[in-house]
Amino acid sequence: MLVQLNAAHLKGGWIQYEYLGDGSSANSSRYRITVRQYLDCSSRGGQRDAVVYMGIFNSLSSVLVNTVTIPLTGTDNLDKGTYDPCLSSRPRVCYIIDRYTTEVELPNTIEGYTLTVQRCCRIDNIINVGANSDQIGVSYTNTIPGRISSINYQKNSSPVFAQRDTAIVCFNAPFTFDFGATDADGDSLSYSFCSGVIGGSTGPGGSQPNPPSPPPYAPVLYEAPFDGGVPMSPSVTINPITGLISGTAPPITGEYIVAVCASEFRNGVKIGETRKEIHIQVADCSLSAADLKPTYISCNGYTLTFQNESTGAAANYLWDFGVTNSTTDISTNPTPTYTYADTGTYRLTLKVTNTGGCQDSAFAEVRIYPGFTPDIKIEGTCYLNEYNFKDATFTRYGTVNSWKWNFGDNTSLADTSLAKDSSWKYPAPTSTNIKLVVTNSKGCIDSITKPFVVLDRPSLNLAFKDTLICSIDTLPLLANIGGGTITWTPDIPSSLTRISNRNIANPLVYPIDTTRYIVTLNNNGCINQDTVTVNVLDFISVDAGPAASICRTDTIQLQTVSDALSYLWTNRAGTTVSRDKFPKLAPLQNETYYVSANLGYCQASDSVRINVAPYPAVRLGPDTVICFGSRLNLPASMVGASFQWSPTNSMINSNTLNPLAGPSRTTAYTLTVSDTLGCNKSVTDTIIVRVVQPLTINAGRDTIAAPDQPIQLRATGAGQFNWSPSTGLNNSTIANPIATLPTGIDSITYTVRLTGEGGCFAEDQMTIRVFTDGPQIFVPSGFTPNGDGRNDILRPVTVGVTRLNYFVIFNRWGQRIFTTNQLNSGWDGTFNGEPQPAGTYVFQVEGIDYLGKRIYKKGTAVLIR
């Protein structure tokens, strides 16, 4: 039976997920999830989990959606094996990282999901937590986003932290620790310190809860002065862009909980946050600040660039480049470049002061002996014979004193040599590389690698293999050989006497019939052959092609038909325009071109005429604006033989150059002009007619007023307003002027015009009736609430009244059945939703006129059904 051990051993962990594509069910997604659990390297088998239990929760409600058991799928052992030689001691930095990987399919939801694995317990004596840290568990969490601001983000992969967890951190010393991550979706990442979170326990909840508890999760209780934002010391910070932690380590050695949250942003929207939590060990060590290579040598110049080879942080540098009797050969640059004035051997000194005040020094030898260039000379014919390899290295100072050859023969391990010059016989043709490493007596070392082809026959290259000559011409045959004897043999016996020398590389031939010349090269028994065919013509012809037409500024390429090998083109003025067989020409006017074609002494000529026609032209007026329902003649001019408008469905006389257009919406009209007089191309221009849609205006309801009573007019619409007449208006050019009509005007009708873009307008009217008896309240003597839209409501009609105190209706028993203090409000003949019987009802009404006086009326009205 497997017994789980709960002894403290955890050192952090994190969860990563990867989007794999759409799920098998509609509106779902598949993810690969990896849980990484960091453990102390001394963890025993019973402390290594065979499985972990992951809870999947709704991110909004924290309701458990599913529990997944994930098996152990792999382990990474991070055990630092290389150390800086300047370390005063070598602390062991080691993690066991168990990986648990699974794939899940989840429905796409608006809320998204929270992934959680919980485990207890951490190691003992964590510095920034204090006592009983071995009783504290850990929660690894991550979130899969849902929909944010109406945008779905389910197709997302979380950032992946690089496993650079074995950095040495010495107490009270500068250090860096890389928490950088990459994002497969190209999202931008922002890094910050955050609190570690707890989970799992030694109590009833269990060290490995199944399922884990739902979010939110409690943070680790740090011991002052530490917290999630300051996990090590105030000087230790994290770069929000790179995730690099840097600063001076705390003075107390031991382990510290450090958690980093990588926030994931897409197009400026935060869509997720991945938390990685590990324990960083601050060790009892110190790091020297200066280190150099044993020797620096320059064999190709006088300039060298130096750098401190120590990984320890340094605050100040002092370099001395070792020039005797010089006080200027120094630098305080961290990576200086220095040019020596002469050859020789110098002593380089580096003195460093680190940020902690520690001083350190290092020394090295610098050798300056430029002028050392390795080279190789290769001689040989083919794989049947040995190839000779000779050192061609140049050295200005000293002598070349060692050689190491590798001949690149993959069939043998003996294809090497330490001799200055050597040879090697290859078993078969091949392509390989020859490498030579050489040194000189001044300490220079360099190498050269040359591509090399082991031939199956000697090198034989012909300048041409098929050519033409005239029957009265002489032709030199051109062969390039690497050595050996050469023989030319014509396939026509009679041509044997028509070759200058059969045994040279470049003989002259003058055949009278087409002849094939077979060339044979023999280099120490390696044979190669090739053939040159010389076609012989008694005469040649040339055809420049038929006459053609082009558009002015266009280019035409002539398709000349001829066996000639050289051409000379001229124009009517005798000027040379080209020497190509297929010239590209761009005449600006009608032109005739003449060609003289030659094949040796054979010659022919021809001419061709090129007719040039101008491009057609078209011009439309500027884009314009019209009102809905209006028309306009489209302004157009052209040079051409034909034209066509598009579209034509909103045109009258579309077959004319200036048609009448009346579009109901914004339309782009295109005029295409063509020419059939030699330039068979068309040109176009476009005019956009933007249509302003009908404007909407409402002048407001007709009303009544008393003399000298201010009335607020209210017109609605978007644009510029103008009221007419302007009688009694305080401003006739705004939407809401105030009208004050004097005694003597019985009524007035105002017209308001709304003017919009392009001068388009709309109008509406409203009427004000003036009661000369002053402010009054009128109540009709009866009403008929039968739903016919006429006289259905009993309401007070006010003249000059600015406020209604009350309008009250009583039935014949004195019961109040309706009341209101709203102007233009009235009784519809019902009480508590029930229609009231026909008969006489009593009303009372009181209001305040525009002069502040009280107006009261009482009377009866008849309800007629």
Tab-separated table of C-alpha atoms in Angstrom, residues 634 645-656 659-663 669-670:
chain	number	residue	atom	x	y	z
A	634	LEU	CA	-22.768	65.688	-64.261
A	645	TRP	CA	-21.249	55.924	-67.586
A	646	SER	CA	-21.746	53.627	-64.604
A	647	PRO	CA	-24.112	53.209	-62.819
A	648	THR	CA	-26.944	54.445	-65.033
A	649	ASN	CA	-30.051	53.427	-63.043
A	650	SER	CA	-30.389	56.942	-61.529
A	651	MET	CA	-29.567	58.831	-64.754
A	652	ILE	CA	-31.537	60.456	-67.532
A	653	ASN	CA	-29.842	60.493	-70.956
A	654	SER	CA	-26.965	58.281	-69.821
A	655	ASN	CA	-25.744	58.113	-73.439
A	656	THR	CA	-24.781	61.805	-73.328
A	659	PRO	CA	-26.422	63.230	-68.176
A	660	LEU	CA	-28.960	64.333	-65.568
A	661	ALA	CA	-28.401	62.407	-62.316
A	662	GLY	CA	-30.910	62.157	-59.478
A	663	PRO	CA	-29.627	59.569	-56.966
A	669	TYR	CA	-20.437	57.800	-60.911
A	670	THR	CA	-17.607	56.543	-63.142
